[in-house]
CSV table of N, CA, C and O in Angstrom, one decimal:
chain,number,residue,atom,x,y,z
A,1,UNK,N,-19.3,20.8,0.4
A,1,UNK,CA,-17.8,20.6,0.3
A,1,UNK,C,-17.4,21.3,-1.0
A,1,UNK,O,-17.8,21.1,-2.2
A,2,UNK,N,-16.4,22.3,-0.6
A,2,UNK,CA,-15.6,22.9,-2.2
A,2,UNK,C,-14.9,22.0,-3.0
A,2,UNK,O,-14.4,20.9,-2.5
A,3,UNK,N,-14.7,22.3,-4.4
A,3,UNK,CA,-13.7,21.5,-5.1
A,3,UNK,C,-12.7,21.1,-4.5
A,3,UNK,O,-12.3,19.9,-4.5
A,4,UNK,N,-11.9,22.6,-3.8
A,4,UNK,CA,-10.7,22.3,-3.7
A,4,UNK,C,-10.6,21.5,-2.4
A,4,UNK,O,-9.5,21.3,-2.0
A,5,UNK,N,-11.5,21.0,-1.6
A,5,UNK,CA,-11.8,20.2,-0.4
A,5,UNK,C,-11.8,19.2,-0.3
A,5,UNK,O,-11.3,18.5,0.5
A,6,UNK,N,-12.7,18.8,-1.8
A,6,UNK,CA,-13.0,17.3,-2.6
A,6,UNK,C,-11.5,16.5,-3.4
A,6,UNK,O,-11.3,15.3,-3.6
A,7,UNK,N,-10.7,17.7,-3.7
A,7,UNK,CA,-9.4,17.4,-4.3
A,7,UNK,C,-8.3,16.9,-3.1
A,7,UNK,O,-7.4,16.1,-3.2
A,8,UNK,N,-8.6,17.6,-2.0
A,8,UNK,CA,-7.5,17.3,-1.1
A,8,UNK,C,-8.2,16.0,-0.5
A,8,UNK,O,-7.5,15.1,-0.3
A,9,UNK,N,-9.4,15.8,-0.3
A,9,UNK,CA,-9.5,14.9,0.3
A,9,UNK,C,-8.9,13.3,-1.0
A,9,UNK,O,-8.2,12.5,-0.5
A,10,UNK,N,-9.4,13.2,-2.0
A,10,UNK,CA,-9.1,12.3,-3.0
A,10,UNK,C,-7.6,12.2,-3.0
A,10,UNK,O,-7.3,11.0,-3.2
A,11,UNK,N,-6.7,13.0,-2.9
A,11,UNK,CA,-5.2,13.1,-2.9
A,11,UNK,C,-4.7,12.7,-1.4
A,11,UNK,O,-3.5,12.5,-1.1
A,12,UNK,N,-5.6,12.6,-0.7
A,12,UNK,CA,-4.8,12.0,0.5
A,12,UNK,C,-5.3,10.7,0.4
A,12,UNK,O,-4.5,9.8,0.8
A,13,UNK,N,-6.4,10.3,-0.1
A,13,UNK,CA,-6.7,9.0,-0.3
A,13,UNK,C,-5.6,7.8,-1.3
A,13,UNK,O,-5.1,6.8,-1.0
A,14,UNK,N,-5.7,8.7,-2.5
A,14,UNK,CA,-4.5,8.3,-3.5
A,14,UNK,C,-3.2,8.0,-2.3
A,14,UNK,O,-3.1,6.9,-1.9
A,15,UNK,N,-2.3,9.1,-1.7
A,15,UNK,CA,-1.1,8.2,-1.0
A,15,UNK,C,-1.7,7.7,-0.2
A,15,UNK,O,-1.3,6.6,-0.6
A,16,UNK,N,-2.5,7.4,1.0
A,16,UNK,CA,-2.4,6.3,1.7
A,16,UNK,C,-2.3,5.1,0.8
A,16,UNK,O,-1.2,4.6,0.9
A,17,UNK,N,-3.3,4.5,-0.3
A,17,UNK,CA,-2.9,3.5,-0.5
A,17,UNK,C,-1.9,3.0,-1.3
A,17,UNK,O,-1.4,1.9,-1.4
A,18,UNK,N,-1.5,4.5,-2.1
A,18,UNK,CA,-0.1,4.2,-2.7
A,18,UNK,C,0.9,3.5,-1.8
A,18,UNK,O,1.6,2.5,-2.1
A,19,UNK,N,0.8,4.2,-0.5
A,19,UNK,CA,2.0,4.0,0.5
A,19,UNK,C,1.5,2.5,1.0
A,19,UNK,O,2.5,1.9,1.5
A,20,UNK,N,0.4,1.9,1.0
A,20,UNK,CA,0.2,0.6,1.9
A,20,UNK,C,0.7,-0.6,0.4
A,20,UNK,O,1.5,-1.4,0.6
A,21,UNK,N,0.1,-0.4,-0.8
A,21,UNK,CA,0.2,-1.0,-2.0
A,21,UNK,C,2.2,-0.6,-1.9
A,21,UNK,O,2.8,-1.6,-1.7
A,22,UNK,N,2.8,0.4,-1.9
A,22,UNK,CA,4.2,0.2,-2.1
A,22,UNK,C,4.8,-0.6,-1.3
A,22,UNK,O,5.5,-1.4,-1.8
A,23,UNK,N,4.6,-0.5,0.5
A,23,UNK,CA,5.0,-1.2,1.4
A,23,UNK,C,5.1,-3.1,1.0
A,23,UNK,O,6.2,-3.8,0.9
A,24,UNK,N,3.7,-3.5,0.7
A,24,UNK,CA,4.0,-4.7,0.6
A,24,UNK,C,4.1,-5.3,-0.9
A,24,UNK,O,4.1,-6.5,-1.2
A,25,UNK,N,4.2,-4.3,-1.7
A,25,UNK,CA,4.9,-4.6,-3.0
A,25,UNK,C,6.5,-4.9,-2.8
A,25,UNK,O,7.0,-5.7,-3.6
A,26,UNK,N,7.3,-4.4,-1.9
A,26,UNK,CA,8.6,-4.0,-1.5
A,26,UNK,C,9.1,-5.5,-0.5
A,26,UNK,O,10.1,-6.2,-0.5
A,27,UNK,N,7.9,-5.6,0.3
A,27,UNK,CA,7.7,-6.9,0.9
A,27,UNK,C,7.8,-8.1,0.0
A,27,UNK,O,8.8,-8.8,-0.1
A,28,UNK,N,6.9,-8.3,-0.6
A,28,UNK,CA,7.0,-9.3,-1.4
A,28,UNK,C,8.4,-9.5,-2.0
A,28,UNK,O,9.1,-10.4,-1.7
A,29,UNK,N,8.7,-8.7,-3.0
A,29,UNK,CA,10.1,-8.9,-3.3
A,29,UNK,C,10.9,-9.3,-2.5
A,29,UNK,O,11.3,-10.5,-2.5
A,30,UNK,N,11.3,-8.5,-1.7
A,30,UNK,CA,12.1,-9.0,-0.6
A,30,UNK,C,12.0,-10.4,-0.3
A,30,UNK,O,12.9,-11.2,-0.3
A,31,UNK,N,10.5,-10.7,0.0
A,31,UNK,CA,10.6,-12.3,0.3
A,31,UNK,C,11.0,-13.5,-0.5
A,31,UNK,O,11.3,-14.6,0.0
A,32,UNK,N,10.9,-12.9,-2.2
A,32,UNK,CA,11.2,-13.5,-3.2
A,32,UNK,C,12.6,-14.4,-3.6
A,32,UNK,O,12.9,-15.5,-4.1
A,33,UNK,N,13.2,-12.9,-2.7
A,33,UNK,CA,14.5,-12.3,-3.0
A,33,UNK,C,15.2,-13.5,-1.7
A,33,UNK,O,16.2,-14.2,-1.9
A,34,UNK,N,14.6,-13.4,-0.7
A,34,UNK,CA,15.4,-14.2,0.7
A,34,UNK,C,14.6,-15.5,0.7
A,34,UNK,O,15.0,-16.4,1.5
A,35,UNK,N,13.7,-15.7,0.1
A,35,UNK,CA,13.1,-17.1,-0.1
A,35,UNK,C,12.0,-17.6,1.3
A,35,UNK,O,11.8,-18.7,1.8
A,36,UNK,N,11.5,-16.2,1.6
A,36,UNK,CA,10.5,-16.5,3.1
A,36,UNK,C,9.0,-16.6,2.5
A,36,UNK,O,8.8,-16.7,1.3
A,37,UNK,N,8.0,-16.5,3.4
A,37,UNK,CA,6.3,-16.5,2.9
A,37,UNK,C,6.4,-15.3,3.4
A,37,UNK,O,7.2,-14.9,4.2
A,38,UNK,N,5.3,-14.6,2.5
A,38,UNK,CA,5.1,-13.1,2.6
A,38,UNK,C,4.4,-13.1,4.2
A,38,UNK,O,5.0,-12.3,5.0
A,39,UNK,N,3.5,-13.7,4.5
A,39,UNK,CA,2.4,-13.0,5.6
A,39,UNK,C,3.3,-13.8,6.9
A,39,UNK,O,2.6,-13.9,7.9
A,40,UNK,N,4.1,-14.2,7.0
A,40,UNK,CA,5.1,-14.8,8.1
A,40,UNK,C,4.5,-16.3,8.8
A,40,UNK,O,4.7,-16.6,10.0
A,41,UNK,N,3.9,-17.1,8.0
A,41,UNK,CA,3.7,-18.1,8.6
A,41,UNK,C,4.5,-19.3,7.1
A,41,UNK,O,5.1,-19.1,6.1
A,42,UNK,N,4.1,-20.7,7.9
A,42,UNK,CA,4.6,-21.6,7.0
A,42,UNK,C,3.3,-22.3,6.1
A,42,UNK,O,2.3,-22.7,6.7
A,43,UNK,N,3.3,-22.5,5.0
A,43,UNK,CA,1.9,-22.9,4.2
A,43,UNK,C,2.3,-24.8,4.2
A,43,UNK,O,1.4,-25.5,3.7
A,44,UNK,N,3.6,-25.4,4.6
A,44,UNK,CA,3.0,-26.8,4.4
A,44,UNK,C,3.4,-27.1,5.8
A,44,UNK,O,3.1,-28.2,6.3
C-alpha cells in the first residue's frame, strides 16, 4: 500500500466517524432541548 493510499484510506476513516460522532452529538441536544431520552425508549 502507497502513502498516498494509507492517507486516503485514514481520511475516509476520520469522516465516517466524524459524521456518526456529529449526528448523535446533534441528537442529543436536541433531546436536551425538547426534553425526550436520546435512544427513544422510557428509563422509569
Amino acid at each position: 500500500m502507497t502513502l498516498t493510499q494509507k492517507r486516503i484510506l485514514i481520511l475516509a476513516i476520520v469522516i465516517v466517524t466524524a459524521a456518526v460522532l456529529g449526528r448523535l452529538a446533534v441528537r442529543a441536544v436536541l433531546n436536551v432541548l425538547l426534553g425526550g431520552t436520546l435512544f427513544g425508549g422510557n428509563f422509569l
